[in-house]
Amino acid sequence: MKLLIVESPTKAKTISRFLGSGFNVQSSFGHLRDLPKSKMGVDVENNFAPSYVIPADKRKQVTILKKEAEKSDEIYYATDEDREGEAIAWHLAQILGDDPAKSKRITFHEITESALKEALENPHHIDMNMVDAQQARRILDRLVGYELSPFLWRKVAKGLSAGRVQSVAVRLIVEREREILAFKPEEYWTIEAMLAKIGGKGDFTARLNRIDGKTLNKLALKNKDQVLPILKDLRSADYLINDVIKKEIKRNPLPPYTTSTLQQDANRRHGFSAKQTMMLAQQLYEGVELSGRGQVGLITYMRTDSVNLAEKFIGQAKDFIQSEFGKEYLPPTTRRFKTKSKLAQEAHEAIRPTDPANRPNDVKKFLNANQYRLYDLIWRRSLASQMESAHLSQTTADISAGRFELRATGSVIDFPGFLKAYGEYSETNILPPLEKGEKLNLKELLDKQHFTEPAARYSDATLVKALEEYGIGRPSTYAPTIATIIERNYVTRDEKKRLAPTEMAFIVNDILCEHFPQIVDFKFTAEMEENLDGIAEGKKGWTPVLKEFYVPFHKNLLEKEKELTKKELTEEPTGEACEKCGKPMIKKIGRFGAFLACSGFPECRNTKPIGGESEIPATDEKCEQCGAPLVTKHGRFGAFLACSRYPDCKYIKKTQKSTGVKCPSCKEGDIISRRSKRGKIFYGCSRYPKCDFALWQRPTGEICPKCSSLIVQKNQKQVACSNKDCDFIK
């Protein structure tokens, strides 16, 4: 009997379909060994030797695997093909007493019978270079976390944390927020003319482009006073087409998905977080039960920075495209894409469907809604990458109106090409046939006021893109990094699901930037990633890389421990007197941010938010315990009402953020924004517990035209019916 070990029980179930009775497929349920949680677990004096332990919740599985190994003639390690999977295989070999140099390690990019058969016919040994790269990353992050985080506890506030990649991500978010806060919007105006061909047919819009031969920049028209005389002149002008330029252009398909581009697209199109995207992709990779076919892996491995495609898939895709769309949709030569990553170390192929014949609509009934959406994205992008370019006709018309010139642009898709599969095209903004010298009629003038806007807060998609551009992190780290900074309360999601820094993020970021600049330096962090890549390639030793980082880091930490005091970092005079005892008030930093406190502590325990009473206005409501006015305060989970006599009276009442939508269940309450016990936002009736109506997505106030249920905001671009049995979506 041969023992084959994978990480996931779902993966084990899918693989079992392809193996005969001579194989026993078992799951490790992820890592079976790790560094201890209670201590550093790294001997820095002995070449950073790690002390691995088997957690209590993993011991039962270790016992099972040891027994199965004793009964087996051969052991195959079939964990994922990236560094993490290689490390899991190595830990398993260590636990089972198997020599890694003689081990049978198999890897495959997709869970299909042919891929598994090929892997079993070509086993190799555990790659210790990849294991060392994973160990180096794990130890590096442990050194930073277990030395820098306690420093922040002692010098700032308990419960804070710092991490090598997470701190850089927080810096990006904080710096973007400061740009937004410092931004001063500028007013500008645009003028558009609704024009028609003589005879009244073929309306189109043209925008004012030049005045007296000078091209207008975006901010040229700054106010209404500049616009009014232009409108007056345009109303009496004759409109004549000066020139018409027609240009045929080609639009080429994008490469198939890598981890980062999949996370970006899934976030942009469907509002998925990076963590959610990877969870769904893992499910599609490990296998889904298809009626009559058993457990089937639908996509290839989802942690990759490569855009290569297997020759077998390219051949399947060509056959499918020709039969589905026609021979004209195949390009004259096979499309191949160049990987941007210097190493593309996580895998050797892009994310694609295991078989293009598994159409999204064919497998839809076996998938949940989000699995289907993600699979549909992957399937369409992969097929489109092997199709002919889209051919478009682009038209630009310059129109004179006295001393003014307007410009109209439009395009027509002559041949959709890859857009036929990608599904992202329309024939909007089409101009009617226009000829040079043709006269036009003015139907309407539109003047619009605008204001310049700052760069938007990062979304999951744009943050992943920024991290990738800086060379920070790798495919396996993007999602965990974002999840970590949210979990540790450095970042929250705003109403648009974008990433907003908390007050503590500003404080910790400023401390790290000033006193530990290397930890948050973009270039330094990217160079460390390159060093880890060098270890994986066998070009660098992992202990010298760790030593080069740790020695100056630890030295600086010891110096800062002596130099800096908690008072210096967290207290600042305000010039304000305590209204209770008259002593000076100071600005302090607590676990959830800055606040004002009396310097007479502990004799006087008076505290209040930054800004004093002006920022905690009294409400019309009275405290139910002492009758004093309630004031609005802000805490970890947003605004709440508290007694103005705090700390003498500690009564608290949560504020209710109404959506402006009436509860459809009881017809009396309002739908308000609330938080679950785990901090997740949902929307429920204000009369709870008398009425328990609740939704996970924000209601728009509209009613579904199909079933009369509430319409909810599905993502940034779509709304849908809240009734799970109704398929209305817009």
Short mmCIF file of C-alpha atoms in Angstrom, two decimals, residues 193 195 203-209 241 243-245 394-399 405-411 429-432 434 440:
data_model
loop_
_atom_site.label_atom_id
_atom_site.label_comp_id
_atom_site.label_asym_id
_atom_site.label_seq_id
_atom_site.Cartn_x
_atom_site.Cartn_y
_atom_site.Cartn_z
CA ALA A 193 -23.03 70.79 -27.24
CA LEU A 195 -25.57 68.56 -32.13
CA ASP A 203 -27.75 63.39 -32.53
CA PHE A 204 -24.34 63.33 -30.86
CA THR A 205 -22.36 65.26 -28.26
CA ALA A 206 -19.20 67.33 -28.74
CA ARG A 207 -17.09 69.00 -26.04
CA LEU A 208 -15.53 72.46 -26.20
CA ASN A 209 -11.86 71.84 -27.01
CA ILE A 241 -17.31 70.07 -39.42
CA ASP A 243 -12.17 67.64 -40.10
CA VAL A 244 -13.06 63.99 -39.63
CA ILE A 245 -10.31 61.49 -38.79
CA GLN A 394 -12.30 55.17 -34.01
CA THR A 395 -13.68 58.48 -35.27
CA THR A 396 -12.68 61.99 -34.19
CA ALA A 397 -14.58 65.01 -35.53
CA ASP A 398 -13.43 68.63 -35.04
CA ILE A 399 -16.28 71.14 -35.28
CA GLU A 405 -13.75 74.48 -31.73
CA LEU A 406 -15.51 71.40 -30.31
CA ARG A 407 -14.45 67.78 -30.55
CA ALA A 408 -16.58 64.64 -30.77
CA THR A 409 -15.11 61.14 -30.44
CA GLY A 410 -16.66 57.75 -30.84
CA SER A 411 -15.90 54.20 -31.87
CA ASN A 429 -20.75 56.40 -27.95
CA ILE A 430 -21.29 55.74 -31.65
CA LEU A 431 -21.09 58.76 -33.95
CA PRO A 432 -23.38 59.07 -36.98
CA LEU A 434 -19.97 62.61 -40.54
CA LEU A 440 -24.77 70.93 -38.09
#
